[in-house]
Coordinates of C-alpha atoms and ligand atoms in Angstrom, one line a residue:
M1 CA 0.0 0.0 0.0
G2 CA 1.4 3.4 -1.0
F3 CA 1.5 6.2 1.5
E4 CA 1.0 9.9 1.0
K5 CA 3.9 12.2 1.6
T6 CA 4.2 13.1 5.3
A7 CA 2.9 16.6 6.2
P8 CA 5.8 19.0 6.9
H9 CA 4.5 19.6 10.4
G10 CA 2.1 18.3 12.9
G11 CA -1.1 20.1 13.7
N12 CA -2.8 20.4 10.3
I13 CA -6.1 19.6 11.9
Y14 CA -8.1 21.1 9.0
N15 CA -6.6 18.8 6.5
F16 CA -6.9 15.7 8.7
A17 CA -10.6 16.4 9.5
K18 CA -11.5 17.0 5.9
K19 CA -9.7 13.9 4.7
H20 CA -11.4 11.6 7.2
G21 CA -14.8 13.3 7.2
Y22 CA -14.5 14.4 10.8
H23 CA -15.5 17.6 12.5
E24 CA -12.4 19.5 13.7
Q25 CA -13.7 19.6 17.2
E26 CA -13.8 15.8 17.5
V27 CA -10.2 15.3 16.4
I28 CA -7.6 14.7 19.2
D29 CA -4.4 16.2 18.0
F30 CA -1.3 14.5 19.4
S31 CA 0.7 15.8 16.4
A32 CA 1.3 19.4 17.6
N33 CA 3.1 20.0 20.9
I34 CA 0.7 22.6 22.4
N35 CA 0.0 23.1 26.1
P36 CA -3.2 20.9 26.8
L37 CA -4.3 23.3 29.6
K38 CA -5.5 25.8 27.0
Y39 CA -4.7 29.5 26.8
P40 CA -4.4 31.4 30.1
A41 CA -7.7 32.2 31.9
G42 CA -8.8 35.8 31.1
L43 CA -6.9 35.9 27.7
K44 CA -10.1 35.7 25.7
E45 CA -11.7 38.6 27.6
E46 CA -8.5 40.6 27.3
I47 CA -8.7 40.3 23.5
I48 CA -12.5 40.8 23.3
N49 CA -12.4 43.8 25.6
S50 CA -9.7 45.4 23.5
F51 CA -11.4 44.6 20.2
E52 CA -12.2 48.3 19.4
N53 CA -8.5 49.0 19.1
I54 CA -8.6 47.2 15.9
K55 CA -9.2 50.6 14.3
H56 CA -5.7 51.7 15.3
Y57 CA -2.4 50.6 13.9
P58 CA -0.5 48.4 16.4
D59 CA 2.6 49.8 18.2
P60 CA 5.3 49.4 15.6
D61 CA 8.0 49.1 18.3
C62 CA 6.2 46.4 20.4
T63 CA 7.1 48.6 23.4
E64 CA 5.1 46.9 26.1
L65 CA 5.7 43.4 24.8
K66 CA 9.5 43.9 24.6
A67 CA 9.5 45.5 28.1
M68 CA 7.6 42.5 29.5
A69 CA 9.9 40.0 27.7
A70 CA 13.0 41.9 28.8
E71 CA 11.9 41.8 32.5
L72 CA 11.2 38.1 32.3
Y73 CA 14.4 37.2 30.6
Q74 CA 16.4 39.7 32.7
T75 CA 17.7 41.7 29.9
H76 CA 17.0 45.1 28.2
W77 CA 14.2 46.2 25.9
E78 CA 16.8 46.7 23.1
N79 CA 17.8 43.0 23.3
I80 CA 14.3 41.7 22.4
I81 CA 12.9 41.1 18.9
A82 CA 9.4 39.9 18.4
G83 CA 8.1 37.8 15.6
N84 CA 5.0 36.2 14.2
G85 CA 5.9 32.9 15.9
A86 CA 9.5 31.8 16.5
V87 CA 9.4 30.6 12.9
D88 CA 9.2 34.1 11.6
L89 CA 12.3 34.9 13.6
I90 CA 14.1 31.9 12.1
Y91 CA 13.5 33.2 8.6
T92 CA 14.4 36.8 9.6
I93 CA 17.7 35.7 11.1
V94 CA 18.7 33.6 8.1
Q95 CA 17.5 36.0 5.4
R96 CA 19.0 39.1 7.1
L97 CA 22.4 37.7 8.3
R98 CA 22.8 35.6 5.1
P99 CA 25.3 33.0 6.5
K100 CA 27.2 31.3 3.7
K101 CA 27.7 28.1 5.6
V102 CA 25.3 26.7 8.2
L103 CA 25.4 23.6 10.4
I104 CA 22.3 22.1 11.9
V105 CA 22.2 19.6 14.7
Q106 CA 19.7 17.0 13.6
P107 CA 17.2 15.4 13.8
T108 CA 15.4 18.7 14.5
F109 CA 12.7 21.2 13.5
S110 CA 12.8 21.4 9.7
E111 CA 12.3 25.1 9.4
Y112 CA 16.0 25.9 10.1
E113 CA 16.9 24.0 6.9
K114 CA 14.0 25.5 4.9
A115 CA 14.9 29.0 5.9
C116 CA 18.5 28.4 4.7
K117 CA 17.3 27.2 1.4
T118 CA 15.4 30.4 0.8
I119 CA 18.8 32.2 0.6
G120 CA 20.3 29.4 -1.6
V121 CA 22.3 27.8 1.2
E122 CA 22.2 24.0 1.6
P123 CA 23.1 23.5 5.3
D124 CA 25.2 20.7 6.6
N125 CA 23.8 18.3 9.2
L126 CA 25.4 16.9 12.3
I127 CA 23.1 13.9 12.9
L128 CA 22.8 12.7 16.5
K129 CA 21.9 9.1 17.4
G130 CA 19.2 7.7 19.7
D131 CA 21.7 5.1 20.9
D132 CA 23.7 8.0 22.3
D133 CA 20.6 9.5 23.9
W134 CA 20.8 12.2 21.2
Q135 CA 23.8 13.8 22.9
L136 CA 26.2 16.0 21.2
S137 CA 30.0 15.3 21.1
L138 CA 31.7 18.6 21.7
Q139 CA 34.9 17.1 20.2
E140 CA 33.1 16.2 17.0
I141 CA 31.4 19.6 16.6
G142 CA 34.5 21.5 17.7
S143 CA 36.5 20.0 15.0
V144 CA 34.3 21.3 12.2
L145 CA 32.8 24.5 13.7
N146 CA 35.4 26.9 12.2
S147 CA 34.1 26.3 8.7
Y148 CA 30.6 27.6 9.5
E149 CA 29.0 31.0 10.1
M150 CA 25.8 29.9 11.8
L151 CA 24.8 26.9 14.0
F152 CA 21.3 25.8 14.9
L153 CA 20.7 23.9 18.1
C154 CA 17.3 23.2 19.6
N155 CA 17.2 22.7 23.3
P156 CA 15.1 20.8 24.3
N157 CA 15.1 19.3 20.9
N158 CA 12.0 18.7 18.8
P159 CA 11.3 15.8 18.0
T160 CA 13.7 13.8 20.1
G161 CA 12.7 15.4 23.4
N162 CA 16.2 15.4 25.0
T163 CA 18.0 18.4 26.5
H164 CA 21.6 19.2 26.3
P165 CA 23.5 19.6 29.6
I166 CA 24.4 23.2 30.6
E167 CA 28.1 22.3 30.4
T168 CA 27.6 21.3 26.7
I169 CA 25.8 24.6 26.0
K170 CA 28.5 26.6 27.7
E171 CA 31.3 25.0 25.9
L172 CA 29.5 25.2 22.6
Y173 CA 28.9 28.8 23.1
R174 CA 32.5 29.4 23.9
Q175 CA 33.6 27.5 20.8
C176 CA 31.1 29.5 18.7
K177 CA 32.4 32.8 20.1
K178 CA 36.0 31.7 19.3
N179 CA 35.1 30.7 15.8
K180 CA 32.8 33.7 15.1
V181 CA 29.8 31.4 14.5
V182 CA 26.4 32.7 15.3
L183 CA 24.7 30.2 17.6
V184 CA 21.0 30.2 17.2
L185 CA 19.6 28.4 20.2
D186 CA 16.0 27.5 20.0
E187 CA 14.5 27.3 23.6
S188 CA 10.9 27.2 22.5
F189 CA 10.1 24.1 24.7
L190 CA 12.4 24.9 27.6
D191 CA 9.7 26.3 29.8
F192 CA 8.0 22.9 29.9
T193 CA 11.0 21.2 31.5
R194 CA 11.8 20.4 35.1
E195 CA 14.1 22.8 36.9
E196 CA 17.1 20.4 36.6
D197 CA 16.7 20.2 32.8
R198 CA 16.0 23.9 32.3
N199 CA 19.4 24.7 30.8
T200 CA 18.8 28.1 29.5
A201 CA 21.5 30.1 27.7
L202 CA 20.0 33.3 29.0
N203 CA 22.4 33.3 31.9
L204 CA 25.3 33.2 29.4
F205 CA 24.0 36.0 27.3
K206 CA 25.9 39.3 27.5
Q207 CA 24.7 42.5 26.0
D208 CA 27.7 42.8 23.6
D209 CA 27.4 39.3 22.4
D210 CA 26.9 39.3 18.7
N211 CA 27.0 35.5 18.2
L212 CA 24.2 34.3 20.4
I213 CA 20.5 34.4 19.5
I214 CA 18.0 32.7 21.9
L215 CA 14.6 31.9 20.5
K216 CA 11.5 31.5 22.5
S217 CA 8.1 30.6 21.0
L218 CA 5.1 31.8 22.9
T219 CA 2.6 29.7 21.0
K220 CA 3.3 26.4 22.7
M221 CA 3.3 27.2 26.4
F222 CA 0.4 29.6 26.1
S223 CA -1.5 27.5 23.6
I224 CA -1.9 30.3 21.0
P225 CA -0.4 28.8 17.8
G226 CA -3.3 30.3 15.8
L227 CA -2.3 33.8 16.9
R228 CA 1.5 33.5 16.0
L229 CA 4.0 35.0 18.5
G230 CA 7.6 34.5 19.5
V231 CA 10.5 36.5 20.7
A232 CA 14.3 36.3 20.6
V233 CA 17.0 37.6 22.8
A234 CA 20.1 39.0 21.0
N235 CA 22.6 41.8 21.0
S236 CA 20.9 45.2 20.5
N237 CA 22.8 46.0 17.2
L238 CA 21.8 42.6 15.9
V239 CA 18.2 43.2 16.9
K240 CA 18.3 46.5 14.9
R241 CA 19.8 44.8 11.9
L242 CA 17.2 42.0 12.0
E243 CA 14.3 44.5 12.3
E244 CA 15.6 46.9 9.7
F245 CA 13.9 45.7 6.5
R246 CA 10.8 44.2 8.0
P247 CA 7.5 45.7 7.1
P248 CA 6.2 48.1 9.7
W249 CA 3.5 47.0 12.2
H250 CA 4.9 43.5 11.8
I251 CA 3.3 42.2 15.0
N252 CA -0.5 42.7 15.1
Y253 CA -2.2 44.5 18.0
F254 CA -3.9 41.4 19.4
A255 CA -0.7 39.3 19.3
Q256 CA 1.1 42.1 21.2
R257 CA -1.7 42.4 23.7
A258 CA -1.8 38.6 24.2
G259 CA 2.0 38.4 24.5
V260 CA 2.0 40.9 27.4
Y261 CA -0.9 39.1 29.1
C262 CA 0.7 35.7 28.8
L263 CA 4.2 36.7 29.8
S264 CA 3.0 38.4 32.9
N265 CA 1.1 35.2 33.9
S266 CA 3.8 33.1 35.5
R267 CA 1.3 30.9 37.3
V268 CA 0.3 29.3 34.0
V269 CA 3.9 28.2 33.4
A270 CA 4.3 26.8 36.9
E271 CA 0.9 25.0 36.7
T272 CA 1.7 23.6 33.2
R273 CA 5.1 22.3 34.4
S274 CA 3.7 20.3 37.2
F275 CA 0.8 19.0 35.1
I276 CA 3.1 18.0 32.2
E277 CA 5.5 16.4 34.6
K278 CA 2.9 13.9 35.8
E279 CA 1.2 13.3 32.5
K280 CA 4.4 12.8 30.5
Q281 CA 5.5 10.1 33.0
F282 CA 2.1 8.5 32.7
V283 CA 2.2 8.4 28.9
Y284 CA 5.9 7.4 28.8
D285 CA 5.1 4.4 31.2
G286 CA 2.1 3.5 29.1
L287 CA 4.1 3.6 25.8
K288 CA 6.9 1.5 27.3
K289 CA 4.3 -1.3 28.0
I290 CA 3.2 -1.5 24.4
T291 CA 4.9 -4.5 22.7
G292 CA 7.8 -3.4 20.6
F293 CA 7.6 0.3 21.4
K294 CA 10.7 2.2 22.6
P295 CA 9.8 5.7 23.9
F296 CA 12.7 8.1 24.5
K297 CA 12.8 9.7 27.9
P298 CA 11.0 13.1 27.4
S299 CA 12.1 16.4 28.9
A300 CA 9.3 18.6 27.4
N301 CA 5.7 18.0 26.5
F302 CA 6.1 15.4 23.7
I303 CA 7.5 11.9 23.4
L304 CA 9.3 10.3 20.5
V305 CA 8.8 6.6 20.0
D306 CA 10.7 4.0 18.0
V307 CA 8.1 1.5 16.9
R308 CA 10.5 -0.7 14.8
V309 CA 10.4 -3.8 17.0
S310 CA 6.6 -3.9 17.0
G311 CA 6.8 -4.9 13.3
H312 CA 4.6 -1.9 12.4
S313 CA 5.7 1.2 10.6
A314 CA 5.0 4.7 11.9
H315 CA 2.7 5.3 8.9
T316 CA 0.6 2.2 9.5
V317 CA 0.2 3.1 13.2
A318 CA -0.8 6.7 12.4
T319 CA -3.2 5.5 9.7
S320 CA -4.9 3.1 12.2
L321 CA -5.0 5.9 14.8
A322 CA -6.9 8.1 12.4
N323 CA -9.8 5.7 12.8
Y324 CA -9.9 6.7 16.4
R325 CA -9.9 10.4 15.4
I326 CA -6.4 10.6 16.7
M327 CA -3.6 12.6 14.9
A328 CA 0.0 11.5 15.4
R329 CA 3.2 12.8 14.0
V330 CA 5.0 10.5 11.6
C331 CA 8.6 11.5 11.8
D332 CA 10.0 10.1 8.5
N333 CA 10.6 13.6 7.1
F334 CA 13.0 14.6 9.9
I335 CA 16.6 14.3 8.8
G336 CA 18.2 11.4 10.6
L337 CA 14.8 9.6 11.4
D338 CA 12.7 7.3 9.3
D339 CA 9.3 5.6 9.1
N340 CA 10.0 3.9 12.5
F341 CA 9.4 7.0 14.5
L342 CA 6.3 8.6 15.8
R343 CA 5.9 11.6 18.1
F344 CA 3.0 12.2 20.5
A345 CA 2.2 15.4 22.4
V346 CA 1.4 15.0 26.1
K347 CA -2.2 15.9 26.7
K348 CA -4.8 15.6 29.5
R349 CA -5.4 12.3 31.2
E350 CA -8.6 11.4 29.4
E351 CA -7.0 12.0 26.0
N352 CA -3.8 10.3 27.0
N353 CA -5.8 7.3 28.1
K354 CA -7.6 7.3 24.7
L355 CA -4.3 7.3 22.9
L356 CA -2.8 4.4 25.0
T357 CA -6.0 2.3 24.6
A358 CA -6.0 2.9 20.8
L359 CA -2.3 2.1 20.5
N360 CA -2.7 -1.1 22.4
E361 CA -5.7 -2.1 20.2
V362 CA -3.8 -1.2 17.0
I363 CA -0.6 -3.1 18.0
N364 CA -2.4 -6.1 19.4
S365 CA -4.8 -6.4 16.4
G366 CA -1.8 -7.4 14.2
I367 CA -3.1 -5.4 11.3
K368 CA 0.0 -3.9 9.5
Ligands
PLP401 C1 11.6 23.8 18.0 C2 10.6 24.7 17.4 N1 10.9 26.0 17.3 C3 10.0 26.8 16.8 C4 8.7 26.4 16.3 C5 7.8 27.4 15.8 O1 7.1 28.0 16.8 P1 6.0 29.1 16.5 O2 4.7 28.6 16.5 O3 6.3 30.1 17.6 O4 6.4 29.7 15.2 C6 8.4 25.0 16.4 C7 7.1 24.5 16.0 O5 6.8 23.4 16.0 C8 9.4 24.2 17.0 O6 9.1 22.9 17.1

């Protein structure tokens, strides 16, 4: 049986619902890694109550949003750049800085590569292995770093779910500085991790650093992917350079307003962390019990599973799950992975139970 090409990303609920004749509301989306606790209480009212401001242009400088992010990340207003999702910032960084040679630590989020291709650059890949717990060899990367101008590293990494120890980040940062390589560190999922895994590079960042850019998506933690919002921390001159040729009013009014509201709501982050901590352990334990499944220990809000030993492919499992109205992420289009890998977001207990029940039925039914 031939399979359709895997979608470039999880979360295309519209396509999935249409294809299977479901209503969007009845689909359980395990393919996008979004906070299952929904957007912060009060956010809807905040947006609705400010609706009349739609008649004004938004603040072109994102003053309040930048101030809020700067306070949270303990830096200055000038060191913050906002984007329409972290993905907008990835493209801005690549298209504005135009690195000639780029290295990407794989398997990882595919947009780093796609952004490079828009400027005609075919990036090189350093592919980590599950057998090494997806850990980076500093010796290996250190021996090639001087031939690159930009390095992408995702921490915690999507889709593998591992974090890199702070010693690795520190040393990598030192080596990037020495070799004049811009290190783009994507911390979009870092807020979901336990304190001992929360290895942020923010503590390393110094105002005059022009080789470190730290990305933070706001769409995942605050469950607002439909709104599009992300920020990055970087040197103020770099921020100016990145912002220089963007269209004015780049971040719409409601996204700015939502950003301020969400970032000032630290309770959501704390509640989410303890919720995810319990649920990810529950799902991980459940996945481990499924015959032939090898889940990788997760640090954020999603789990990568190697299904090879079950005798099923990721595609066949995902196709069967669709009958249960469940969307899963087949990972065969991640560089370094293949059709043996599936990724599941961690959701609420009722949904997690539905996933585990469906998976057990699919695997035990023997249909391949
Ligand atoms: C590692 C990583 N960074 C950034 C993004 C994009 O986030 P945003 O929705 O803020 O554009 C994603 C989306 O899946 C991601 O996995």
